[in-house]
XYZ file of C-alpha atoms in Angstrom:
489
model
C 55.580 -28.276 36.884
C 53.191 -26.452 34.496
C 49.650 -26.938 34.176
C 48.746 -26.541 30.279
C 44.546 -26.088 29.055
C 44.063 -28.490 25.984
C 40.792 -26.676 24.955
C 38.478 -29.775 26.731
C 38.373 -28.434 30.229
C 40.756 -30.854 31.619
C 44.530 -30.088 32.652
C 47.858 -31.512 31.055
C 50.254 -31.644 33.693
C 54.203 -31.173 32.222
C 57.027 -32.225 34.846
C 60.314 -30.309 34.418
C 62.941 -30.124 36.511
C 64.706 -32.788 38.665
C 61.160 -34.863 38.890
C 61.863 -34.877 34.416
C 65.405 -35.878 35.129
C 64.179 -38.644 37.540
C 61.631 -39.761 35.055
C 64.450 -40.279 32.473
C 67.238 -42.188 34.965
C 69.415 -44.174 33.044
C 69.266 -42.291 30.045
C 72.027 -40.523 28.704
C 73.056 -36.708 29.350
C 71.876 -35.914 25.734
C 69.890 -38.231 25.546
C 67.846 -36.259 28.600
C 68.045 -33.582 26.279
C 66.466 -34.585 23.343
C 63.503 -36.234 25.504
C 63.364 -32.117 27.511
C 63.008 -30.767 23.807
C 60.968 -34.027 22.770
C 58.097 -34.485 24.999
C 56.948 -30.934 25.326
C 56.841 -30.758 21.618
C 54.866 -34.462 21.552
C 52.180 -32.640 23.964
C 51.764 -29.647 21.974
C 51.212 -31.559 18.876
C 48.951 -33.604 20.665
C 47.304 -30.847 22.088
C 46.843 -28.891 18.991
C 45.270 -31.954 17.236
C 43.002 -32.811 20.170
C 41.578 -28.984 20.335
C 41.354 -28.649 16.283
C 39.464 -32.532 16.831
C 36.703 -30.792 19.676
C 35.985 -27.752 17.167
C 35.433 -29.792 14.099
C 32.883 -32.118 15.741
C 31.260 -29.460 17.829
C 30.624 -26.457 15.637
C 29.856 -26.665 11.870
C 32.817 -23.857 11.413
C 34.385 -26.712 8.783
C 30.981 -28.101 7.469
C 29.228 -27.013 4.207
C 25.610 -26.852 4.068
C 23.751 -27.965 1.096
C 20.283 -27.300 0.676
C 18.246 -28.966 -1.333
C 14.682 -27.980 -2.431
C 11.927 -30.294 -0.517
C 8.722 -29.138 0.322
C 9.724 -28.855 3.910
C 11.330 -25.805 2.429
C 8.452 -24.507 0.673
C 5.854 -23.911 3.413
C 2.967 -21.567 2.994
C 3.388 -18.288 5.419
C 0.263 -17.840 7.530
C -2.616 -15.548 5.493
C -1.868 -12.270 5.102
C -3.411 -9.738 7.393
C -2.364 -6.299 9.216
C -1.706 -5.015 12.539
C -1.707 -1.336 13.205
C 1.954 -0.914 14.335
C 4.061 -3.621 12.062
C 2.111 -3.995 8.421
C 2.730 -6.918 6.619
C 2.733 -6.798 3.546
C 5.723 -7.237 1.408
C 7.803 -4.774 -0.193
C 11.036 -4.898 -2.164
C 14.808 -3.940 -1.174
C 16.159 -1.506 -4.025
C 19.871 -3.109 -4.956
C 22.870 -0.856 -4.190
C 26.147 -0.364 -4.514
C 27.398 1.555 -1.239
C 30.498 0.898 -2.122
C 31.548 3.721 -4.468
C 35.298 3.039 -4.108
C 34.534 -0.685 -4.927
C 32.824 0.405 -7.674
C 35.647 2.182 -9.735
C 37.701 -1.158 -9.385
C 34.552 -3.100 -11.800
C 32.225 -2.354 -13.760
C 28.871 -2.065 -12.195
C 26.281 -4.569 -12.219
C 22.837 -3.548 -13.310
C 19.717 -5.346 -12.879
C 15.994 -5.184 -14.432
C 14.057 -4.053 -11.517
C 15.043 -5.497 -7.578
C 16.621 -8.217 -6.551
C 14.861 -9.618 -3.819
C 13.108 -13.186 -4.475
C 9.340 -12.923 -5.780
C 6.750 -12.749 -3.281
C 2.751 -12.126 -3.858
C 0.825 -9.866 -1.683
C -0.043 -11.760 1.049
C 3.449 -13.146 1.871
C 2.940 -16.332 0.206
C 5.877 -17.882 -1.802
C 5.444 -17.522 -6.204
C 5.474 -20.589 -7.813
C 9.109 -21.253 -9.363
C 9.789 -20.170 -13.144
C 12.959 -20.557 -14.407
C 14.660 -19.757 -18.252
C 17.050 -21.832 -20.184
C 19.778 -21.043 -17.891
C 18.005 -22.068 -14.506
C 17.662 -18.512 -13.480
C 14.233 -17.255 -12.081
C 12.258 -15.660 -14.190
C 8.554 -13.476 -13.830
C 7.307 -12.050 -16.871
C 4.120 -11.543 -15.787
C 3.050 -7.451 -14.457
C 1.890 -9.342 -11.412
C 3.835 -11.139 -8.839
C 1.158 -13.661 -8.257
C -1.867 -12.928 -10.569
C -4.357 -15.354 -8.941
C -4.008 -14.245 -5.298
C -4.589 -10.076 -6.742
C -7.664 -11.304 -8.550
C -8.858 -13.299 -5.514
C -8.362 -10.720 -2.935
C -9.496 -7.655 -5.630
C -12.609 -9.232 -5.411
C -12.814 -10.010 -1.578
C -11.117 -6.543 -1.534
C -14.054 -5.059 -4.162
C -17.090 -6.795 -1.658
C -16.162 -6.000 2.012
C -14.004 -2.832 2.049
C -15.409 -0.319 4.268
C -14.424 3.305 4.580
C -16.022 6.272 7.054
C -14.756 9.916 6.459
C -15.293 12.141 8.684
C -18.404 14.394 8.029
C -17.951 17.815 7.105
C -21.188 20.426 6.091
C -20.718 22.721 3.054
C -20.954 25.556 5.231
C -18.257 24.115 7.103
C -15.085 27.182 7.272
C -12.825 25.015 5.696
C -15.309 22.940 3.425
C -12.901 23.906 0.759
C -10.090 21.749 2.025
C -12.594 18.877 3.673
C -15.084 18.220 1.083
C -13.962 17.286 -2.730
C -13.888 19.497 -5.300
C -17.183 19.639 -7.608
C -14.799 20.216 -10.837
C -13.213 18.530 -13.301
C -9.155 17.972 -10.989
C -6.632 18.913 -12.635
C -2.794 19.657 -12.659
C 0.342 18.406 -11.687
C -1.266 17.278 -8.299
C -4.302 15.881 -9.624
C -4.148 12.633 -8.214
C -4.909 13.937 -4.643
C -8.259 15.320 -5.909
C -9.072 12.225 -8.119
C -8.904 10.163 -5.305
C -11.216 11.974 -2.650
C -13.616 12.860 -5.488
C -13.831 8.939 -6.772
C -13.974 8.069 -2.988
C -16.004 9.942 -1.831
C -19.405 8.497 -4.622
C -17.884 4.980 -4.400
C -19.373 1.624 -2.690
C -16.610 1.640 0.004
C -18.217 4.280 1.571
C -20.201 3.492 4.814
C -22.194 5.936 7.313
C -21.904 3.680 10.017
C -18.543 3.930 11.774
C -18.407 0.105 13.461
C -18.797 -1.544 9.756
C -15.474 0.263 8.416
C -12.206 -1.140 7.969
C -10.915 2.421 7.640
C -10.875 5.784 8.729
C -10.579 8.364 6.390
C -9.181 12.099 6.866
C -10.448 14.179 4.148
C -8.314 17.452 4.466
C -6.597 18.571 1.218
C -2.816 19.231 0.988
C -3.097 20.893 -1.999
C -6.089 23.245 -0.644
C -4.347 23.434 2.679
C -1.421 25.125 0.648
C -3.228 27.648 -1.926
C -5.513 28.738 1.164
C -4.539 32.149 2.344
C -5.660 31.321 5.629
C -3.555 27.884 6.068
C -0.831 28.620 3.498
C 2.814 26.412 3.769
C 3.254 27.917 7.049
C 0.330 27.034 8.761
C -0.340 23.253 7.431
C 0.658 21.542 10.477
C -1.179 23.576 13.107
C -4.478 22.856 11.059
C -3.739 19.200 11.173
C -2.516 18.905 14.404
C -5.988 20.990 15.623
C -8.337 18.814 13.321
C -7.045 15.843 15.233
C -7.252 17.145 18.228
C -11.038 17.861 17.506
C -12.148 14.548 15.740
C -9.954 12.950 18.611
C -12.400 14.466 21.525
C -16.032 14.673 19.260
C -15.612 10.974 17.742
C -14.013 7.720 19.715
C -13.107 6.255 16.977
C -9.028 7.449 16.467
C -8.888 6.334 20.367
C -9.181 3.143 19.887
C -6.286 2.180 17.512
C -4.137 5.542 17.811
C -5.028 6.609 14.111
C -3.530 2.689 12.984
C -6.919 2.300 11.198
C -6.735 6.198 9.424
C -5.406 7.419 6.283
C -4.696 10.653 4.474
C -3.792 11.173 0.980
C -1.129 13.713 -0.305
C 0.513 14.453 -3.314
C 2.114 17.580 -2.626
C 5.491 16.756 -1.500
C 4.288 19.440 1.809
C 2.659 16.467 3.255
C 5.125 14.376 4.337
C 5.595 17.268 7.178
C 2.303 17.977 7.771
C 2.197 15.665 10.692
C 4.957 17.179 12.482
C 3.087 18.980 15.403
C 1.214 15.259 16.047
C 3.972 13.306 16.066
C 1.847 10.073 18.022
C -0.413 10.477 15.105
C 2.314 10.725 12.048
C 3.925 7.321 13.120
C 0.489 5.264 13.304
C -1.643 6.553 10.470
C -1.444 5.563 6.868
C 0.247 8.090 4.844
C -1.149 7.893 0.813
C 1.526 9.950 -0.904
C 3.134 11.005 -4.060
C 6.575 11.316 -2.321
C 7.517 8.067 -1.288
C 11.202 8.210 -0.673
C 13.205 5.840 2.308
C 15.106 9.121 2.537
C 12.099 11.623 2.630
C 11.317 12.698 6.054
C 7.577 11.457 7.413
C 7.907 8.192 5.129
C 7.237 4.903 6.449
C 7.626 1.863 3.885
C 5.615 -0.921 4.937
C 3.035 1.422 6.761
C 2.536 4.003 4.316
C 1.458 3.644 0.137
C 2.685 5.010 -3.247
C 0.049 6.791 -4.461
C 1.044 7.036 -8.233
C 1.441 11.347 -10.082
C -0.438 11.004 -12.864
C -1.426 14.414 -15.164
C -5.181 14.028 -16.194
C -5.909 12.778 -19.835
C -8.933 12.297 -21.634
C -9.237 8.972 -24.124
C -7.459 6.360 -24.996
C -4.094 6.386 -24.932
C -1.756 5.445 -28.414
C -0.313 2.197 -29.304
C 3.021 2.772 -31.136
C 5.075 0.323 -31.591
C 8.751 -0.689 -30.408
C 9.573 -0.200 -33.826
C 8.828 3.142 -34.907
C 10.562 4.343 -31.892
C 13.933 5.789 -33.328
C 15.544 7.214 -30.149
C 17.121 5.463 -27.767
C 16.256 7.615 -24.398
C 15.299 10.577 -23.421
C 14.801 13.177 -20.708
C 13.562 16.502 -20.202
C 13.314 18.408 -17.142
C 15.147 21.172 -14.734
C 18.147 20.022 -13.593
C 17.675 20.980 -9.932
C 19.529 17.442 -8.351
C 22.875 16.437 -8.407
C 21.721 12.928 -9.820
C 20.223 15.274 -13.181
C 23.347 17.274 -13.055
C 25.064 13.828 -13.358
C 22.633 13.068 -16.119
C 23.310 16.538 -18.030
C 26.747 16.234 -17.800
C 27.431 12.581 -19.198
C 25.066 12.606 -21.669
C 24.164 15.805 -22.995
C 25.867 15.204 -26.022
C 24.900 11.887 -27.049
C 23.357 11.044 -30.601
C 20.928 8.556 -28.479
C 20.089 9.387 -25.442
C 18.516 12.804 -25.765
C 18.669 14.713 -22.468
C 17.069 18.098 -22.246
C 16.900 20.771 -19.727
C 14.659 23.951 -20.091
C 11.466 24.100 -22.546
C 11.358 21.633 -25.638
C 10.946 22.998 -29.127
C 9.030 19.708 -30.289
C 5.642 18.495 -28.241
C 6.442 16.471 -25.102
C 4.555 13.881 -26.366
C 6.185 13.196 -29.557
C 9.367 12.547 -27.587
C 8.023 10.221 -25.383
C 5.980 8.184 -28.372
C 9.702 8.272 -30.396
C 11.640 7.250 -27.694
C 12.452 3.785 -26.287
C 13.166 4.354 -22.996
C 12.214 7.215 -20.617
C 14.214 8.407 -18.032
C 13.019 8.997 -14.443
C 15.892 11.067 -12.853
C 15.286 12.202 -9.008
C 15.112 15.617 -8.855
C 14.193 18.468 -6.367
C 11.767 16.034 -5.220
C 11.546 11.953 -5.723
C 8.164 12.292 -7.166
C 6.983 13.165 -10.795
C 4.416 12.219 -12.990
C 7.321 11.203 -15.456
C 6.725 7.477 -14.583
C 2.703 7.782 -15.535
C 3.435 9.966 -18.581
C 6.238 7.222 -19.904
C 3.641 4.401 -19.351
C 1.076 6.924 -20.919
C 2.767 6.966 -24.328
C 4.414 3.412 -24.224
C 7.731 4.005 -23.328
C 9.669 1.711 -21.171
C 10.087 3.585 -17.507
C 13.848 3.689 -16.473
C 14.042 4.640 -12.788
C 16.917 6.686 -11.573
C 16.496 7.465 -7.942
C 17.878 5.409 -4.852
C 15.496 4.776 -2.252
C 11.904 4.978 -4.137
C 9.119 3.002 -3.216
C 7.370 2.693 -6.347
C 3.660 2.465 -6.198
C 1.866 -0.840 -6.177
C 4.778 -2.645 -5.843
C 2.786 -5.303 -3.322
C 0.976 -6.362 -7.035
C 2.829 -4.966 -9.793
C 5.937 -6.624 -10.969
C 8.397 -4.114 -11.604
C 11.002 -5.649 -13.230
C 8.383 -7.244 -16.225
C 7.707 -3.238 -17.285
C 11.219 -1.098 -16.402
C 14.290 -0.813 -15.451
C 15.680 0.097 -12.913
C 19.035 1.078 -12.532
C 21.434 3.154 -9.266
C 22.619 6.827 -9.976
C 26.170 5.252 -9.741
C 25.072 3.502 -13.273
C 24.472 6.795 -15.034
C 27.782 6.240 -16.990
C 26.680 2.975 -18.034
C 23.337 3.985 -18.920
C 23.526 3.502 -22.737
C 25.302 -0.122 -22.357
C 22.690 -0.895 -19.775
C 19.871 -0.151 -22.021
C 21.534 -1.573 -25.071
C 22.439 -5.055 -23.415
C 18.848 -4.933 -22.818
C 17.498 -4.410 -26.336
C 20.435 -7.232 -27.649
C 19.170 -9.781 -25.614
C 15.622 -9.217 -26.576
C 14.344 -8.093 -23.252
C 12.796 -4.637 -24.559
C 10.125 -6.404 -26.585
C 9.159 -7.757 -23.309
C 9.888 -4.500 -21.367
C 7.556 -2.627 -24.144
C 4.660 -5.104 -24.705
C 4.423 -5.331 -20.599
C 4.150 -1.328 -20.582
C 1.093 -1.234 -22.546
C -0.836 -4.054 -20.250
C 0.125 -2.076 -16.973
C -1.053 1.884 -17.796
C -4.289 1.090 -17.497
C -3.288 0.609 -13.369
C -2.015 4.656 -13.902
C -4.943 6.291 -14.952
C -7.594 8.334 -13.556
C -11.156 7.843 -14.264
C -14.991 9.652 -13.301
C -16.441 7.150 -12.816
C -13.313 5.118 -11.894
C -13.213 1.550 -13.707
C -12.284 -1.721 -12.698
C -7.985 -2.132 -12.018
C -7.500 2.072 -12.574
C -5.174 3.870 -10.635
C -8.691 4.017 -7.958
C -8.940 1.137 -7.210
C -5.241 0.324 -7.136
C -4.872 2.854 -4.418
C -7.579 0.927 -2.447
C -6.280 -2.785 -2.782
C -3.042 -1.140 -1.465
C -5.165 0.455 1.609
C -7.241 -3.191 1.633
C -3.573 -4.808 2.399
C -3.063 -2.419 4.926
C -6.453 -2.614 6.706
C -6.285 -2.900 10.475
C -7.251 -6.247 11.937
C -7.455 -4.835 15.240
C -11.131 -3.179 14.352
C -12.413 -6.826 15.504
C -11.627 -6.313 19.494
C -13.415 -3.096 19.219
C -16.326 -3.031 16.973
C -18.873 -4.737 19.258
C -18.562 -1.873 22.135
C -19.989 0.493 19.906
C -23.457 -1.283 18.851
C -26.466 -1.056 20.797
């Protein structure tokens, strides 16, 4: 006798043997042996069938689901708002091929900008737009224009910022206070910012009113000072917290979740090394804004765009007296712009260019379609400012970069951006994209957007300022409500 499991907690019991042979008296010699051979197989079958039966109508292994839109699908998120550990506010995935053996079997796929479904700033769901063919569509430089004007101006009424008070005869006033002159440079945008802050309405004296906390030490300073230098950046910052951590209560209270630096200098995303407590809770505002980068936290941290100071306005050329398909100059100190050299330096149409030009920079850029945005010793340039500058479409080529304001700005309405595995494709990539009438798009969006990547003194409404602070209002700590009281008399 054998005891078979049928899959449905219950035993099958088989007889063999002489209590079979009993059970088939007066039946034949073979015809005992066809039924031994028969009713085993009978119970298998049946068995098989019965256990196949249970796991159809108890798991939804064979079952397809179909979902079809209904506004039970479509329900709002909660309001945005921050905490000082998990920030909320959306970002994009950057599409990649990981694959790279896959990827010599096919031709790569390319698309304009990321391919994660729309979102606005606060979390909330876009509105559907679809083309011809039923596939989504967002043409606008915003992901949801009404929510960024609403909050700008919520954003533009109650922001609060303290920074930390420092005297001019302060030892380091050079690093702590902003600089009286005109900023300028490659890392300009660090100086902009403090200076604009710093005679701005967000600016409050009385520490229980602010949203935020801010730390005015210069990177840039930090650096050229002879008595900080490269070496000696993240004792200084390490010892200023320590200070402002014992003479003011106010980091206590959140761990830093509620304070921000800024940094352009690509030496700032180690500066908080020696405060390690203090590098994983405060909001980092940086120029190098790599996944990959060491000391950068998507989600917590913000873009803060590399722009080179200009003065006026800037041109209007149109698509069509652009001649050149790309171009790109630069050192070729990356792999991914070694890549770049190597495939393309001698194309008729994509002009790429290492060492000093013999023709203005700026001429290139206002005769060339598309500009090129290759990762090189460092993620961050102020390539992508200078292409939206002259009106050139932006075309990012660097894995991993969180480019700024990409809470507001839709991406994928003003560039393109493409994988370093696509470099061999680049010229069908960009062509496909000017055949299917996409570039007119791609180039008329360019010249709304620039006016987010400029620097101005006094800054003006939607400039690169005051982009930077609806990307710190997003961020803003709600946890300043459970403390705020204690400190008024």
């Amino acid at each position: 006798m054998y005891n078979l499991y049928d899959g449905s907690n219950r035993t099958v019991t088989l007889l063999t043997g002489p209590k079979f042979l009993r059970g088939c008296h007066g039946v034949s010699v073979s015809g005992s042996f066809r039924g031994f051979f028969f009713i085993p197989t009978t119970l298998a079958l049946f068995t098989s069938f019965f256990i196949l039966f249970y796991i159809y109508s108890t798991s939804n292994i064979f079952t397809h689901h179909n979902h079809h839109p209904s506004t039970s699908h479509f329900k709002p998120h909660p309001p945005f708002s921050t905490t000082p550990f998990i920030a909320t506010t959306p970002h994009f995935v950057p599409v990649f091929n990981h694959n790279a053996s896959e990827s010599t079997k096919s031709p790569p796929t390319f698309q304009l900008g990321y391919g994660l479904g729309p979102q606005s700033q606060r979390g909330l769901p876009l509105p559907p737009q679809f083309s011809s063919k039923g596939k989504f569509e967002n043409n606008d430089v915003f992901h949801d224009r009404d929510v960024f004007l609403e909050d700008y101006k919520e954003m533009n009424r109650s922001l609060k910022i303290y920074v930390y008070p420092h005297r001019e005869d302060d030892p380091f006033a050079n690093v702590l206070l902003p600089v009286e002159s005109e900023p300028g440079g490659n890392y300009t945008s660090e100086s902009y910012f403090k200076k604009v802050l710093m005679k701005s309405h967000f600016i409050t004296k009385d520490p229980p009113e602010a949203d935020l906390f801010f730390l005015p030490f210069s990177m840039a300073r930090l650096w050229h000072d002879r008595r900080v230098g490269v070496g000696g950046i993240q004792d200084f910052i390490r010892d200023y917290i320590h200070n402002i951590s014992h003479r003011y209560p106010y980091w206590n209270n959140t761990g830093g979740a509620d304070h921000f630096y800024v940094a352009c200098h690509s030496i700032g995303r180690s500066a908080m090394d020696k405060a390690p407590d203090e590098k994983f809770n405060a909001i980092q505002v940086v120029c190098s804004s790599s996944y990959f980068l060491t000391g950068y936290f998507a989600h917590k941290d913000a873009c803060l765009p590399q722009i080179w100071p200009r003065k006026g306005n800037p041109p209007n050329l149109v698509s069509s007296k652009r001649k050149r398909l790309a171009f790109f100059a630069g050192g070729v100190n990356s792999p991914v712009r070694v890549k770049l050299l190597e495939t393309w330096k001698n194309d008729s149409e994509i002009f790429v260019h290492h060492g000093r030009l013999k023709t203005p920079y700026a001429d290139e850029l206002l005769g060339s379609k598309f500009c090129l945005h290759v990762k090189g010793f460092e993620v961050n340039t102020a390539r992508i400012g200078d292409s939206l500058y002259y009106g050139c479409v932006p075309v990012i080529i660097a894995n991993y970069y969180d480019l700024p304001f990409a809470d507001v700005l839709n991406w994928k309405s003003f560039s393109v951006v493409v994988t370093t595995l696509d470099i061999p494709l680049l010229k069908k990539i960009l062509k496909d994209i000017i055949s299917s009438n996409k570039y007119l798009m791609l180039q008329s969006n360019v010249l709304k957007v620039r006016k987010h990547f400029q620097w101005h003194s006094p800054p003006q409404d939607f400039d690169a300022f005051y982009m930077v602070m609806y990307e710190l209002w997003l961020r803003r700590s709600s946890i300043k409500n459970t403390w705020v009281d204690s400190f008024r008399v």
